[in-house]
PDB file of C-alpha atoms in Angstrom:
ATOM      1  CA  UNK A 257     -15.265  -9.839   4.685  1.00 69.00           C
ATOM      2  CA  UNK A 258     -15.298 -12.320   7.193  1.00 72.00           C
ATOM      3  CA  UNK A 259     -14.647 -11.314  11.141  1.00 74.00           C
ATOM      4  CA  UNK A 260     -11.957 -13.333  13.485  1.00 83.00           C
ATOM      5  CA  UNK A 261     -10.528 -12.388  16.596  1.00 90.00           C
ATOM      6  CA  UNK A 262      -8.525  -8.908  16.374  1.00 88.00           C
ATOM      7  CA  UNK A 263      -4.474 -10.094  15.909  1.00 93.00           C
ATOM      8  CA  UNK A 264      -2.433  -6.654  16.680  1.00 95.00           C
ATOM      9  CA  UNK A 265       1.170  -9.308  16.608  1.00 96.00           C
ATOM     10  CA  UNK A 266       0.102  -9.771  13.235  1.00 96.00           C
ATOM     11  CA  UNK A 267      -0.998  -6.474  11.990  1.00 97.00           C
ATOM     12  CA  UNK A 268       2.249  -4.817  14.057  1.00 97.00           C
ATOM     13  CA  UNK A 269       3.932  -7.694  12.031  1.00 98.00           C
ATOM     14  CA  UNK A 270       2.575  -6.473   8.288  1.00 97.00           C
ATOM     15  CA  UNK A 271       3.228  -2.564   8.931  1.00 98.00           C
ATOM     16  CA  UNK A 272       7.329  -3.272   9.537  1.00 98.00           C
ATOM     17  CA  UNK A 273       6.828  -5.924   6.557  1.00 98.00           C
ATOM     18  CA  UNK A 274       4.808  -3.159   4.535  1.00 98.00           C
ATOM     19  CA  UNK A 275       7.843  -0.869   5.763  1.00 98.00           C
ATOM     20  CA  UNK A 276      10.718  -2.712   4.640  1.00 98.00           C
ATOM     21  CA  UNK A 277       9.225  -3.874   0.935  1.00 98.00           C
ATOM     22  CA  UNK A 278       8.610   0.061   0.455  1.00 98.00           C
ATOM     23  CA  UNK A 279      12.379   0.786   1.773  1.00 98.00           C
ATOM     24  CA  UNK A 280      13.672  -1.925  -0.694  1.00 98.00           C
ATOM     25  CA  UNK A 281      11.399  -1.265  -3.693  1.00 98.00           C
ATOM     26  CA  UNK A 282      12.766   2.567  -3.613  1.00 98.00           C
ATOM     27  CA  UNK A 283      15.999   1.752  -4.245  1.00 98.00           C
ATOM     28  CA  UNK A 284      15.599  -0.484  -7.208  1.00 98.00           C
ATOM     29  CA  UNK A 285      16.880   1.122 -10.611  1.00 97.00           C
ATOM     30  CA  UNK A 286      14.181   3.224 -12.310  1.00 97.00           C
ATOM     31  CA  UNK A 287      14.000   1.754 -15.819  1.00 96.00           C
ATOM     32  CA  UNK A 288      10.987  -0.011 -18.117  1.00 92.00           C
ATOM     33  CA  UNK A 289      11.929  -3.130 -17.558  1.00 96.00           C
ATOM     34  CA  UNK A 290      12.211  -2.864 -13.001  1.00 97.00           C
ATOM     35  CA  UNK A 291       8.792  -0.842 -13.754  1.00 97.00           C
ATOM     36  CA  UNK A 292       6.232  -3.057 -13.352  1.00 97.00           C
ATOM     37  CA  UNK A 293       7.936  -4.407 -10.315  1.00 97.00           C
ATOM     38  CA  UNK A 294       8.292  -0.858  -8.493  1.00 98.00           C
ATOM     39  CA  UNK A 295       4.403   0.097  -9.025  1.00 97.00           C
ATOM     40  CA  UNK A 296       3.451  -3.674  -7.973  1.00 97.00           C
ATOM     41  CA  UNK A 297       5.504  -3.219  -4.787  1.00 98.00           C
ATOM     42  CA  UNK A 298       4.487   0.288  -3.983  1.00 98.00           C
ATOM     43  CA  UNK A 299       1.033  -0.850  -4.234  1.00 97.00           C
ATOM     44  CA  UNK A 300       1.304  -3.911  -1.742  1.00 97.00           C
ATOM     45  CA  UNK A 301       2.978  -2.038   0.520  1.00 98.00           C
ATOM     46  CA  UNK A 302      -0.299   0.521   1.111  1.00 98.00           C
ATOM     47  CA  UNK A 303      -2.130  -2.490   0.864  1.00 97.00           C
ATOM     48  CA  UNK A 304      -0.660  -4.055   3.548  1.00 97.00           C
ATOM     49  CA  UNK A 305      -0.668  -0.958   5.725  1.00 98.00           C
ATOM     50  CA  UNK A 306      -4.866  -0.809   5.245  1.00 97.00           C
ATOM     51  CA  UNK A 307      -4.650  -4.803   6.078  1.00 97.00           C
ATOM     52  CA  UNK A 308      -2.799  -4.308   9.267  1.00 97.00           C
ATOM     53  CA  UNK A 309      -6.039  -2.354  10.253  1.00 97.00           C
ATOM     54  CA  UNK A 310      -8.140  -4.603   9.383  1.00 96.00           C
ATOM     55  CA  UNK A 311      -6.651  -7.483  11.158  1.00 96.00           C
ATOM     56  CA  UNK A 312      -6.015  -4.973  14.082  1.00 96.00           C
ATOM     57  CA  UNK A 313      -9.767  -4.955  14.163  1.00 94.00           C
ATOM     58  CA  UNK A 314     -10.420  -8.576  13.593  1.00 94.00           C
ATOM     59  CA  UNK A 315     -11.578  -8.092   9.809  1.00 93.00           C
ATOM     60  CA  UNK A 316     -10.023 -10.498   7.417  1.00 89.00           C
ATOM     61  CA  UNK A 317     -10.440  -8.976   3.543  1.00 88.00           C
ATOM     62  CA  UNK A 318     -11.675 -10.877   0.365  1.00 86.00           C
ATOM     63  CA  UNK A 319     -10.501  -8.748  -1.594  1.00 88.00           C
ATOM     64  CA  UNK A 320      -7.888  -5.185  -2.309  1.00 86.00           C
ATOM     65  CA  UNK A 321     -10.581  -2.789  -2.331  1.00 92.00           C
ATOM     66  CA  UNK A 322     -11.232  -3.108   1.621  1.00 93.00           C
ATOM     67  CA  UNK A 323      -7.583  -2.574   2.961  1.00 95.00           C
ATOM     68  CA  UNK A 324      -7.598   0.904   0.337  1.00 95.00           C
ATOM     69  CA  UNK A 325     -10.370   2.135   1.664  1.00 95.00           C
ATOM     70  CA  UNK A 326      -9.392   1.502   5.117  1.00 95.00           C
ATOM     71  CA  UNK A 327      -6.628   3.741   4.412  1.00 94.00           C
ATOM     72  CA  UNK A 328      -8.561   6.193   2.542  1.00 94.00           C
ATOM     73  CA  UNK A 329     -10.370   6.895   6.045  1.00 95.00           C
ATOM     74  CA  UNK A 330      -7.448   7.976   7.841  1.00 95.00           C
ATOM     75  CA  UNK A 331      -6.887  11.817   8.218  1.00 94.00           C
ATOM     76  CA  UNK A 332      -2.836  12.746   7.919  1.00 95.00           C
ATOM     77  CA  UNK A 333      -0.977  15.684   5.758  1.00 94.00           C
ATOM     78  CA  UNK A 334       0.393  14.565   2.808  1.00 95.00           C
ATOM     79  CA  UNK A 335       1.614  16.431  -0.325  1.00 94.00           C
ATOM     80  CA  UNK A 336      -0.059  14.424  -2.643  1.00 95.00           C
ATOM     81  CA  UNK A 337      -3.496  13.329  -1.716  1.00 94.00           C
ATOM     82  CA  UNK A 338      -4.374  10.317  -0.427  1.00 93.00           C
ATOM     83  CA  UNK A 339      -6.812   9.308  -2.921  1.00 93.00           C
ATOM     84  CA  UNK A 340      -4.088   8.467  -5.365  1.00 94.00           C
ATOM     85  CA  UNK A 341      -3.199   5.278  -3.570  1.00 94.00           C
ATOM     86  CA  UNK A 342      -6.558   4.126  -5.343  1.00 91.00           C
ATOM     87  CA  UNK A 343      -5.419   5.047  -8.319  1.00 92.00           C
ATOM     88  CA  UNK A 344      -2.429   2.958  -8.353  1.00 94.00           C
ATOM     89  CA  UNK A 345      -4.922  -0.061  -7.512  1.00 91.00           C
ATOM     90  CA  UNK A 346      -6.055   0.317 -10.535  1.00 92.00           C
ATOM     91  CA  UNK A 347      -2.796   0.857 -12.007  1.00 94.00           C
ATOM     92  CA  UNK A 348      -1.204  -2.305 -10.645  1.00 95.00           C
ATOM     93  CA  UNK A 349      -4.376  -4.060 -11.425  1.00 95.00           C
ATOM     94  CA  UNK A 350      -3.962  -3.057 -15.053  1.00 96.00           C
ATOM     95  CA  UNK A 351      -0.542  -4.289 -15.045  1.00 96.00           C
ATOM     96  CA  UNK A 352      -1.204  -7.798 -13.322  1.00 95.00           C
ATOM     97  CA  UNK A 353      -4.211  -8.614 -15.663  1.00 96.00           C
ATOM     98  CA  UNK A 354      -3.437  -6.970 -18.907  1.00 96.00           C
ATOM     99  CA  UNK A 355       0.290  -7.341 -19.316  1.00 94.00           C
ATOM    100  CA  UNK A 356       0.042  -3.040 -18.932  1.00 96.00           C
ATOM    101  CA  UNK A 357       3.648  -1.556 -19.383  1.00 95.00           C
ATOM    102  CA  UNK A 358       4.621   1.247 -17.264  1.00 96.00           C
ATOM    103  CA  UNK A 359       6.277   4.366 -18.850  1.00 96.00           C
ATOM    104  CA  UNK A 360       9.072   6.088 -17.252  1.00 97.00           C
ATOM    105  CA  UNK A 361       6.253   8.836 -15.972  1.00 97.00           C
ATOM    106  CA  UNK A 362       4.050   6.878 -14.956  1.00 96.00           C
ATOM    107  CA  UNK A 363       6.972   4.761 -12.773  1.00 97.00           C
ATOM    108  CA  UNK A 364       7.988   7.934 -11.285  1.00 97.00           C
ATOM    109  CA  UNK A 365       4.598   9.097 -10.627  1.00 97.00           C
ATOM    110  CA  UNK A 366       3.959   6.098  -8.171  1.00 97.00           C
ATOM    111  CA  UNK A 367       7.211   6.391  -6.616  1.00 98.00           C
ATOM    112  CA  UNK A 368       5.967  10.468  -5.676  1.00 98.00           C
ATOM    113  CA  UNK A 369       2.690   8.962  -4.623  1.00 97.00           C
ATOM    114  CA  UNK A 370       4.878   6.633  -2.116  1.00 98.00           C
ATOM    115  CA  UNK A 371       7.625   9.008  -1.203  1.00 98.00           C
ATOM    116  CA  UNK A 372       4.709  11.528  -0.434  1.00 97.00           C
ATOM    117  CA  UNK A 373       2.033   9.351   1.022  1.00 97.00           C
ATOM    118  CA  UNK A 374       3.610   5.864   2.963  1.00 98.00           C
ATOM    119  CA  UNK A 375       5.315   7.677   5.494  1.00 98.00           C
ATOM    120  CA  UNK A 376       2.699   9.732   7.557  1.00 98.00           C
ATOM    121  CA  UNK A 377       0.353   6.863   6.711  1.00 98.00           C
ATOM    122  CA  UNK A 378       2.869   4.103   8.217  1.00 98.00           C
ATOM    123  CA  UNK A 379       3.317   6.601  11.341  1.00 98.00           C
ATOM    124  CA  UNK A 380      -0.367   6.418  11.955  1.00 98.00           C
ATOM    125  CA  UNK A 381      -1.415   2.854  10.846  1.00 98.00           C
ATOM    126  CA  UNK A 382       1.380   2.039  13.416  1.00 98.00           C
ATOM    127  CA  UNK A 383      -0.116   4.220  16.330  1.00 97.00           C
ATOM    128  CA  UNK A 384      -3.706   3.183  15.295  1.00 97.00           C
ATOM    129  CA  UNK A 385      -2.529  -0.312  16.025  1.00 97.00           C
ATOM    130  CA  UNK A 386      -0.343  -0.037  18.898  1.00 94.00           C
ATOM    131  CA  UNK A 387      -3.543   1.950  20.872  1.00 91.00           C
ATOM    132  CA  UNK A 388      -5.685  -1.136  20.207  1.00 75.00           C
TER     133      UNK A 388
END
């Protein structure tokens, strides 16, 4: 990780971009073939959300594993746990790198995981960074 100046234009900037990619990427088609594309989408989305925190805090990531965990800290009610936003890291991961192909389940699963989770995350990422 390397440490800059804190930029909370730029983090406010990712959470509405992180906001509108989610909004888009749920109303694609569910199929096998718009698959890969939802859970890739879903993913970066959370992603950006933990990157907005970072950046709020002047932390500039090498890697995905930083912005995940930065979520991972933050304490909100969710039906589905917040953990499984790490799992789809490695799901997305598994896609990306070894041409992995989504089944209908496992599509819907992530959408759950983002109708359940991105929501009261986004609410408080967005607080988080407009008190800094």
């Amino acid at each position: 990780m390397r440490y800059k100046r804190p930029d909370k234009k730029n983090a406010l900037s990712l959470i509405e971009a992180a906001k509108r990619e989610m909004n888009f990427t749920l109303k694609l088609e569910i199929n096998e073939e718009s698959g890969p594309t939802i859970v890739r989408n879903i993913y970066e989305s959370f992603r950006m959300l933990g990157d907005a925190l970072l950046i709020s805090k002047g932390i500039e990531s090498d890697d995905h594993i930083a912005p995940i965990n930065e979520l991972l800290k933050i304490i909100v009610e969710t039906k589905r746990p917040i953990n499984s936003i790490d799992n789809l890291r490695r799901f997305r991961h598994n896609i990306n790198y070894y041409g992995y192909k989504p089944s209908l389940i496992e599509i819907k699963d992530a959408i759950s995981i983002a109708q359940s989770c991105f929501e009261p995350l986004y609410k408080e990422v967005s607080n988080i960074v407009n008190k800094n």
